[in-house]
Coordinates of C-alpha atoms and ligand atoms in Angstrom, one line a residue:
Chain A
M1 CA -34.8 -0.1 16.2
A2 CA -31.2 -1.0 16.5
P3 CA -30.7 -4.5 18.1
T4 CA -29.6 -4.3 21.7
D5 CA -26.6 -6.1 23.1
S6 CA -28.6 -9.0 24.5
D7 CA -30.3 -9.5 21.1
L8 CA -26.9 -9.7 19.4
S9 CA -25.5 -12.2 21.8
G10 CA -28.5 -14.4 21.3
R11 CA -27.8 -14.6 17.6
P12 CA -25.3 -17.0 16.1
V13 CA -22.2 -15.8 14.4
V14 CA -22.5 -16.5 10.7
M15 CA -19.3 -17.2 8.9
D16 CA -19.0 -17.8 5.2
V17 CA -15.6 -19.5 4.8
F18 CA -13.6 -20.1 1.6
R19 CA -13.0 -23.8 1.2
F20 CA -10.6 -25.4 -1.2
L21 CA -9.4 -29.0 -0.8
P22 CA -6.9 -29.6 -3.6
D23 CA -7.2 -33.4 -3.6
E24 CA -10.9 -33.5 -3.9
E25 CA -12.0 -30.3 -5.7
T26 CA -10.9 -28.3 -8.7
E27 CA -12.9 -25.1 -7.7
P28 CA -13.2 -23.4 -4.3
R29 CA -16.6 -23.0 -2.6
F30 CA -18.0 -21.1 0.4
Q31 CA -19.2 -23.0 3.3
R32 CA -21.5 -21.4 5.9
Y33 CA -21.0 -22.0 9.6
E34 CA -23.1 -20.8 12.5
I35 CA -21.5 -20.7 15.9
P36 CA -22.5 -19.3 19.3
Y37 CA -21.6 -15.6 19.8
R38 CA -19.2 -14.5 22.5
D39 CA -18.5 -10.8 22.9
D40 CA -14.7 -11.0 23.3
D41 CA -14.1 -13.5 20.4
V42 CA -11.7 -12.5 17.6
V43 CA -12.2 -14.0 14.2
L44 CA -9.4 -16.5 14.9
D45 CA -11.3 -17.7 18.0
A46 CA -14.4 -18.3 15.9
L47 CA -12.3 -20.3 13.3
N48 CA -10.8 -22.4 16.1
H49 CA -14.3 -23.0 17.5
I50 CA -15.4 -24.3 14.1
K51 CA -12.3 -26.5 13.8
A52 CA -12.7 -27.9 17.3
E53 CA -16.5 -28.3 17.5
V54 CA -18.0 -28.2 14.0
D55 CA -15.7 -29.2 11.1
A56 CA -12.2 -30.5 11.7
T57 CA -11.3 -30.5 8.0
L58 CA -11.0 -26.7 8.0
S59 CA -7.3 -25.5 7.6
F60 CA -5.8 -22.2 8.5
R61 CA -2.6 -20.9 10.0
W62 CA -2.0 -19.2 13.3
A63 CA 0.5 -19.3 16.2
C64 CA 0.8 -16.4 18.7
R65 CA -2.7 -15.1 19.0
M66 CA -1.3 -11.7 19.8
G67 CA -0.3 -9.9 16.6
V68 CA 3.3 -10.9 16.7
C69 CA 3.9 -13.9 14.5
G70 CA 2.2 -12.7 11.4
S71 CA 0.7 -16.0 10.4
C72 CA -3.0 -15.5 10.8
G73 CA -3.7 -13.0 8.0
M74 CA -6.8 -13.5 6.0
M75 CA -9.4 -11.5 4.0
V76 CA -12.1 -10.6 6.4
N77 CA -15.1 -9.2 4.4
G78 CA -12.6 -8.3 1.6
E79 CA -10.0 -6.6 3.7
P80 CA -6.6 -8.1 4.6
R81 CA -6.6 -8.4 8.4
L82 CA -4.8 -10.2 11.2
T83 CA -7.6 -12.5 12.4
C84 CA -6.3 -12.6 16.0
E85 CA -6.7 -8.9 16.2
T86 CA -10.1 -8.6 14.5
F87 CA -13.1 -8.8 16.8
V88 CA -16.2 -10.7 15.7
N89 CA -18.4 -7.9 17.3
E90 CA -17.1 -5.5 14.6
F91 CA -19.4 -7.3 12.1
H92 CA -21.9 -9.3 14.1
P93 CA -24.7 -10.0 13.4
E94 CA -23.9 -9.5 9.7
P95 CA -22.2 -12.6 8.1
I96 CA -18.4 -12.6 8.1
R97 CA -16.8 -13.6 4.9
I98 CA -13.4 -15.2 5.4
E99 CA -11.0 -15.8 2.4
P100 CA -7.3 -16.6 2.1
L101 CA -5.1 -13.6 1.6
A102 CA -5.7 -12.1 -1.8
H103 CA -3.1 -12.4 -4.7
F104 CA -1.4 -15.5 -3.3
P105 CA -1.9 -19.1 -4.6
V106 CA -4.2 -21.0 -2.2
A107 CA -2.7 -24.2 -1.0
R108 CA -5.8 -25.4 1.0
D109 CA -8.8 -23.5 2.5
L110 CA -7.4 -20.4 4.1
V111 CA -3.7 -21.4 3.8
I112 CA -1.8 -19.5 1.2
N113 CA 1.6 -20.3 -0.4
M114 CA 4.1 -17.5 0.3
E115 CA 7.1 -19.1 -1.3
D116 CA 7.2 -16.2 -3.7
F117 CA 7.9 -13.8 -0.9
M118 CA 10.4 -16.1 0.7
D119 CA 12.3 -16.2 -2.6
K120 CA 12.3 -12.5 -3.0
L121 CA 13.2 -11.4 0.5
P122 CA 16.9 -12.4 0.5
T123 CA 17.4 -10.7 -2.9
V124 CA 17.2 -7.3 -1.3
K125 CA 19.8 -8.2 1.4
P126 CA 17.7 -7.4 4.4
W127 CA 20.6 -7.6 6.8
L128 CA 23.4 -5.2 7.9
V129 CA 26.1 -4.9 5.4
P130 CA 28.6 -3.0 7.6
A131 CA 29.9 0.3 6.2
D132 CA 33.2 -0.2 8.0
P133 CA 33.6 -3.8 9.1
K134 CA 35.4 -4.2 12.4
P135 CA 36.5 -7.2 14.5
I136 CA 34.2 -8.3 17.3
E137 CA 36.8 -7.4 19.9
E138 CA 36.3 -3.7 19.0
G139 CA 32.8 -3.9 20.3
E140 CA 29.4 -3.1 19.0
F141 CA 28.3 -0.4 16.5
L142 CA 26.8 2.4 18.5
Q143 CA 23.8 4.3 17.4
S144 CA 22.1 7.5 18.7
P145 CA 18.4 7.6 19.3
A146 CA 17.9 9.8 16.3
Q147 CA 19.8 7.3 14.1
L148 CA 17.5 4.6 15.4
A149 CA 14.4 6.7 14.8
A150 CA 15.4 7.1 11.2
Y151 CA 14.6 3.5 10.4
K152 CA 12.7 2.1 13.4
R153 CA 9.3 2.3 11.9
F154 CA 10.3 0.3 8.9
S155 CA 11.9 -2.4 11.1
M156 CA 8.6 -3.4 12.8
C157 CA 7.5 -5.8 10.0
I158 CA 6.2 -9.2 11.0
N159 CA 6.0 -10.6 7.5
C160 CA 2.2 -11.0 7.7
M161 CA 1.7 -10.4 3.9
L162 CA -1.3 -8.1 4.4
C163 CA 0.4 -5.5 2.4
Y164 CA 0.9 -7.8 -0.6
S165 CA -2.8 -8.7 -0.4
A166 CA -3.7 -5.0 -0.5
C167 CA -1.3 -4.1 -3.4
P168 CA -3.0 -4.2 -6.8
V169 CA 0.4 -3.9 -8.5
Y170 CA 1.4 -7.2 -6.9
G171 CA -2.1 -8.7 -7.8
L172 CA -1.6 -7.8 -11.4
D173 CA 2.1 -8.7 -11.7
E174 CA 3.6 -11.2 -9.2
T175 CA 7.1 -10.4 -10.3
F176 CA 6.9 -7.1 -8.3
I177 CA 9.2 -7.5 -5.3
G178 CA 6.4 -5.9 -3.2
P179 CA 5.9 -3.6 -0.2
A180 CA 7.3 -5.5 2.8
A181 CA 10.6 -6.6 1.0
L182 CA 11.2 -3.2 -0.4
A183 CA 10.4 -1.5 2.9
L184 CA 13.0 -3.8 4.6
A185 CA 15.6 -2.8 1.9
Q186 CA 14.9 0.8 2.8
R187 CA 15.1 0.0 6.5
Y188 CA 18.7 -1.1 6.1
N189 CA 19.6 1.7 3.7
L190 CA 18.5 4.1 6.4
D191 CA 20.5 2.4 9.1
S192 CA 23.6 4.4 10.1
R193 CA 25.6 1.2 10.5
D194 CA 24.8 -0.1 7.0
G195 CA 26.8 0.5 3.8
G196 CA 24.9 -1.9 1.5
K197 CA 22.7 0.6 -0.4
A198 CA 24.7 0.4 -3.6
E199 CA 24.8 -3.4 -3.4
R200 CA 21.0 -3.5 -3.0
A201 CA 20.5 -1.1 -6.0
N202 CA 20.5 -3.6 -8.8
V203 CA 17.5 -5.5 -7.3
V204 CA 15.8 -2.6 -5.5
T205 CA 15.9 -0.2 -8.5
S206 CA 15.2 -2.9 -11.1
H207 CA 12.0 -2.9 -13.1
E208 CA 10.4 -5.3 -10.5
G209 CA 11.6 -3.0 -7.7
I210 CA 10.6 0.4 -6.4
W211 CA 9.9 1.8 -9.9
E212 CA 7.0 -0.7 -10.4
C213 CA 5.3 0.9 -7.4
T214 CA 2.6 3.4 -8.5
Y215 CA 1.9 4.5 -5.0
V216 CA -1.6 3.3 -4.5
G217 CA -0.8 3.4 -0.8
D218 CA -3.2 0.7 0.4
C219 CA -0.3 -1.4 1.8
T220 CA 0.3 1.4 4.4
R221 CA -3.4 1.5 5.3
V222 CA -3.7 -2.2 6.0
C223 CA -0.3 -2.8 7.8
P224 CA -1.0 -3.9 11.4
K225 CA 2.4 -2.7 12.6
E226 CA 2.3 0.8 11.0
V227 CA 5.4 0.1 9.0
D228 CA 4.3 2.4 6.1
P229 CA 5.8 0.4 3.3
A230 CA 4.5 2.9 0.7
G231 CA 6.3 5.7 2.4
A232 CA 9.5 3.6 2.5
I233 CA 9.3 2.9 -1.2
Q234 CA 8.8 6.6 -2.1
M235 CA 11.7 7.5 0.1
A236 CA 13.8 4.9 -1.7
K237 CA 12.8 6.3 -5.1
L238 CA 13.9 9.8 -4.1
S239 CA 17.1 8.5 -2.5
Y240 CA 18.2 6.3 -5.4
A241 CA 17.2 9.0 -7.9
T242 CA 19.3 11.6 -6.0
D243 CA 22.3 9.2 -6.1
W244 CA 21.8 8.8 -9.8
V245 CA 21.7 12.5 -10.5
K246 CA 24.8 13.0 -8.3
S247 CA 26.7 10.3 -10.2
M248 CA 25.8 12.0 -13.5
L249 CA 27.0 15.4 -12.2
L250 CA 30.1 14.3 -10.5
P251 CA 31.5 11.4 -12.4
G252 CA 33.9 9.3 -10.4
G253 CA 32.8 11.2 -7.2
Chain B
M1 CA 4.5 -28.0 -5.7
D2 CA 1.0 -29.3 -5.0
R3 CA -1.9 -28.1 -7.0
H4 CA -2.9 -24.6 -6.0
Y5 CA -5.8 -22.4 -6.7
V6 CA -4.8 -19.2 -8.3
R7 CA -7.2 -16.2 -8.2
K8 CA -7.0 -13.5 -10.9
L9 CA -7.7 -9.8 -10.4
P10 CA -10.9 -8.7 -12.2
A11 CA -10.4 -6.0 -14.9
M12 CA -12.5 -3.6 -12.8
W13 CA -10.3 -4.2 -9.7
W14 CA -10.0 -0.4 -9.1
L15 CA -13.7 -0.1 -8.4
R16 CA -13.5 -2.5 -5.5
K17 CA -12.1 -0.2 -2.9
R18 CA -12.2 3.5 -2.2
T19 CA -8.4 3.7 -1.9
Y20 CA -8.0 2.0 -5.3
L21 CA -10.5 4.4 -6.9
V22 CA -8.8 7.5 -5.4
F23 CA -5.5 6.2 -6.8
M24 CA -7.0 5.7 -10.3
L25 CA -8.6 9.1 -10.3
R26 CA -5.3 10.7 -9.2
E27 CA -3.6 8.9 -12.2
L28 CA -6.3 9.7 -14.7
T29 CA -6.6 13.4 -13.7
S30 CA -3.0 13.8 -14.7
V31 CA -4.1 13.5 -18.3
F32 CA -6.2 16.7 -17.8
V33 CA -3.1 18.4 -16.2
V34 CA -0.9 17.6 -19.2
A35 CA -3.7 18.4 -21.8
Y36 CA -4.5 21.8 -20.3
A37 CA -0.8 22.6 -20.0
L38 CA -0.3 21.9 -23.7
F39 CA -3.4 23.9 -24.6
L40 CA -2.1 26.9 -22.5
M41 CA 1.3 26.6 -24.2
V42 CA -0.2 26.8 -27.7
V43 CA -2.2 29.8 -26.6
I44 CA 0.9 31.6 -25.3
W45 CA 2.9 30.7 -28.3
R46 CA 0.3 32.2 -30.7
A47 CA -0.7 35.1 -28.3
D48 CA 0.7 37.8 -30.6
D49 CA -1.7 36.7 -33.3
P50 CA -5.2 37.1 -31.8
G51 CA -6.8 36.6 -35.1
S52 CA -6.0 32.9 -35.2
F53 CA -7.8 32.5 -31.9
S54 CA -10.9 34.6 -32.2
G55 CA -13.1 31.6 -33.1
L56 CA -11.6 29.5 -30.3
F57 CA -12.1 32.2 -27.7
D58 CA -15.7 32.8 -28.8
A59 CA -16.3 29.1 -28.4
L60 CA -14.7 29.0 -24.9
D61 CA -16.7 32.1 -23.8
S62 CA -19.9 30.0 -23.8
P63 CA -21.8 27.7 -21.4
V64 CA -20.0 24.7 -23.0
G65 CA -16.6 26.4 -22.6
L66 CA -17.4 27.2 -19.0
V67 CA -18.5 23.6 -18.2
L68 CA -15.3 22.3 -19.8
H69 CA -13.2 24.6 -17.7
A70 CA -15.1 23.6 -14.6
I71 CA -14.3 20.0 -15.3
V72 CA -10.7 20.7 -16.0
L73 CA -10.4 22.8 -12.8
A74 CA -12.0 20.0 -10.7
A75 CA -9.6 17.4 -12.2
L76 CA -6.6 19.7 -11.6
L77 CA -7.6 20.5 -8.0
F78 CA -8.1 16.8 -7.3
H79 CA -4.8 15.9 -8.8
S80 CA -2.8 18.6 -7.2
I81 CA -4.3 18.2 -3.7
T82 CA -4.0 14.4 -3.6
W83 CA -0.4 14.7 -5.0
I84 CA 0.7 17.4 -2.5
N85 CA -0.7 15.4 0.3
L86 CA 1.6 12.6 -0.6
T87 CA 4.8 14.7 -0.7
P88 CA 5.6 14.3 3.1
K89 CA 5.9 10.6 2.5
V90 CA 8.5 11.1 -0.1
L91 CA 10.5 13.9 1.5
V92 CA 11.3 12.9 5.1
L93 CA 13.6 15.6 6.6
W94 CA 15.4 15.6 9.9
R95 CA 16.6 18.7 11.7
D96 CA 18.7 18.3 14.8
D97 CA 17.6 14.7 15.6
E98 CA 13.9 15.7 15.1
Q99 CA 11.8 14.8 12.1
V100 CA 10.4 17.8 10.4
D101 CA 6.6 17.9 10.8
P102 CA 5.1 16.2 7.7
R103 CA 2.4 19.0 7.6
L104 CA 5.2 21.5 7.2
I105 CA 6.4 19.8 4.0
A106 CA 2.9 19.5 2.5
G107 CA 2.3 23.1 3.7
A108 CA 5.4 24.4 1.9
N109 CA 4.0 22.8 -1.3
Y110 CA 0.6 24.4 -0.9
L111 CA 2.4 27.7 -0.2
G112 CA 4.5 27.4 -3.4
W113 CA 1.3 26.6 -5.3
A114 CA -0.5 29.6 -3.9
V115 CA 2.4 31.9 -4.6
A116 CA 2.8 30.7 -8.2
S117 CA -0.9 31.0 -8.8
A118 CA -0.9 34.5 -7.4
V119 CA 2.0 35.6 -9.5
L120 CA 0.4 34.2 -12.6
A121 CA -3.0 35.8 -11.8
W122 CA -1.2 39.1 -11.4
L123 CA 0.6 38.8 -14.7
V124 CA -2.6 37.9 -16.6
L125 CA -5.0 40.3 -14.9
K126 CA -2.8 43.4 -14.5
Ligands
LIG301 S1 4.9 -4.3 6.1 FE1 3.2 -4.4 7.5 S2 1.6 -5.5 6.3 FE2 3.5 -5.8 5.2 S3 4.3 -7.8 5.9 FE3 5.2 -6.2 7.2 S4 3.9 -6.0 9.0 FE4 2.7 -7.1 7.4
LIG302 S1 -1.7 -15.5 15.4 FE1 0.2 -14.5 15.4 S2 -0.3 -12.6 14.5 FE2 -2.2 -13.5 14.6

């Protein structure tokens, strides 16, 4: 018989948490915690309960608790998730396995080092490179709702890095610029006010750029903001390839 | 930089998730597509000399030949369907401020596939 709600709430939440203390240990280990079940807890609440009541040495990142800041991403039972949006009752009473986001170096416990992404991000120039610069006195660049719709989806990224953890290409080769950064490049390429597509080409179309993507597509599946980085990268491939063919057919044009 | 713990992807990473496995199968089945296309080209190229093929055709007209064809057909269908389903991601079209329905783009590909298959079938079977 399936356990009823009252049975479930009587049972403790079992969390197997990845621990790594660089000053004391050379190898990580898993530590099991058992804490009281509360129906409306998210995984981040459970971790905060552990930190406050059970083990203050546990380290993890979080800030907004509402899926906006992008800092609470972790592997929850092997899937990259925002822990502030992942409810404990999705897994309870099965044990919940918490690990730092895959493919990134672990600094301590559940805290990853994302310097690699921070270094790569500016290389794709994720800002408006105005097509026709004009002085501020002439006012803002206007945009129609359709022009906004063309890139809006790709602009919703919160830099949570779940997509990098889902991407086996990045896992195998960390030089890959990766889903979020390439999606942002495409977001600006699609912006009617932007003229930076050619400037971005040498990085975006380099070997570490869009052409390294083999379209596994898992980045899009795990993205909490429905950015669809895989789609953005495929669009970029088509768009840059079309430019290249045009440049071959119409030299100088 | 402080000491970090670096995790490596296992060699069998693509067995870890269904999405990875589907991707791997999509890539691997492309080998069947190319191999069978080459085989068909050789057949067409030598078609005016049936003698050089009689042995081959006898071999194909057997349970083993049928099973081989069934495997190739399954691989081709898997590859083509997963591939066509991705086309709307690559080709995002806009018509008068409205995005063209992604199903229409995949649908056009399926239609093209069906028409090409029908024409070929007609040519071969007529
Ligand atoms: S594209 Fe999505 S998954 Fe990737 S960093 Fe941005 S919000 Fe996170
Ligand atoms: S804590 Fe900010 S996104 Fe989860």
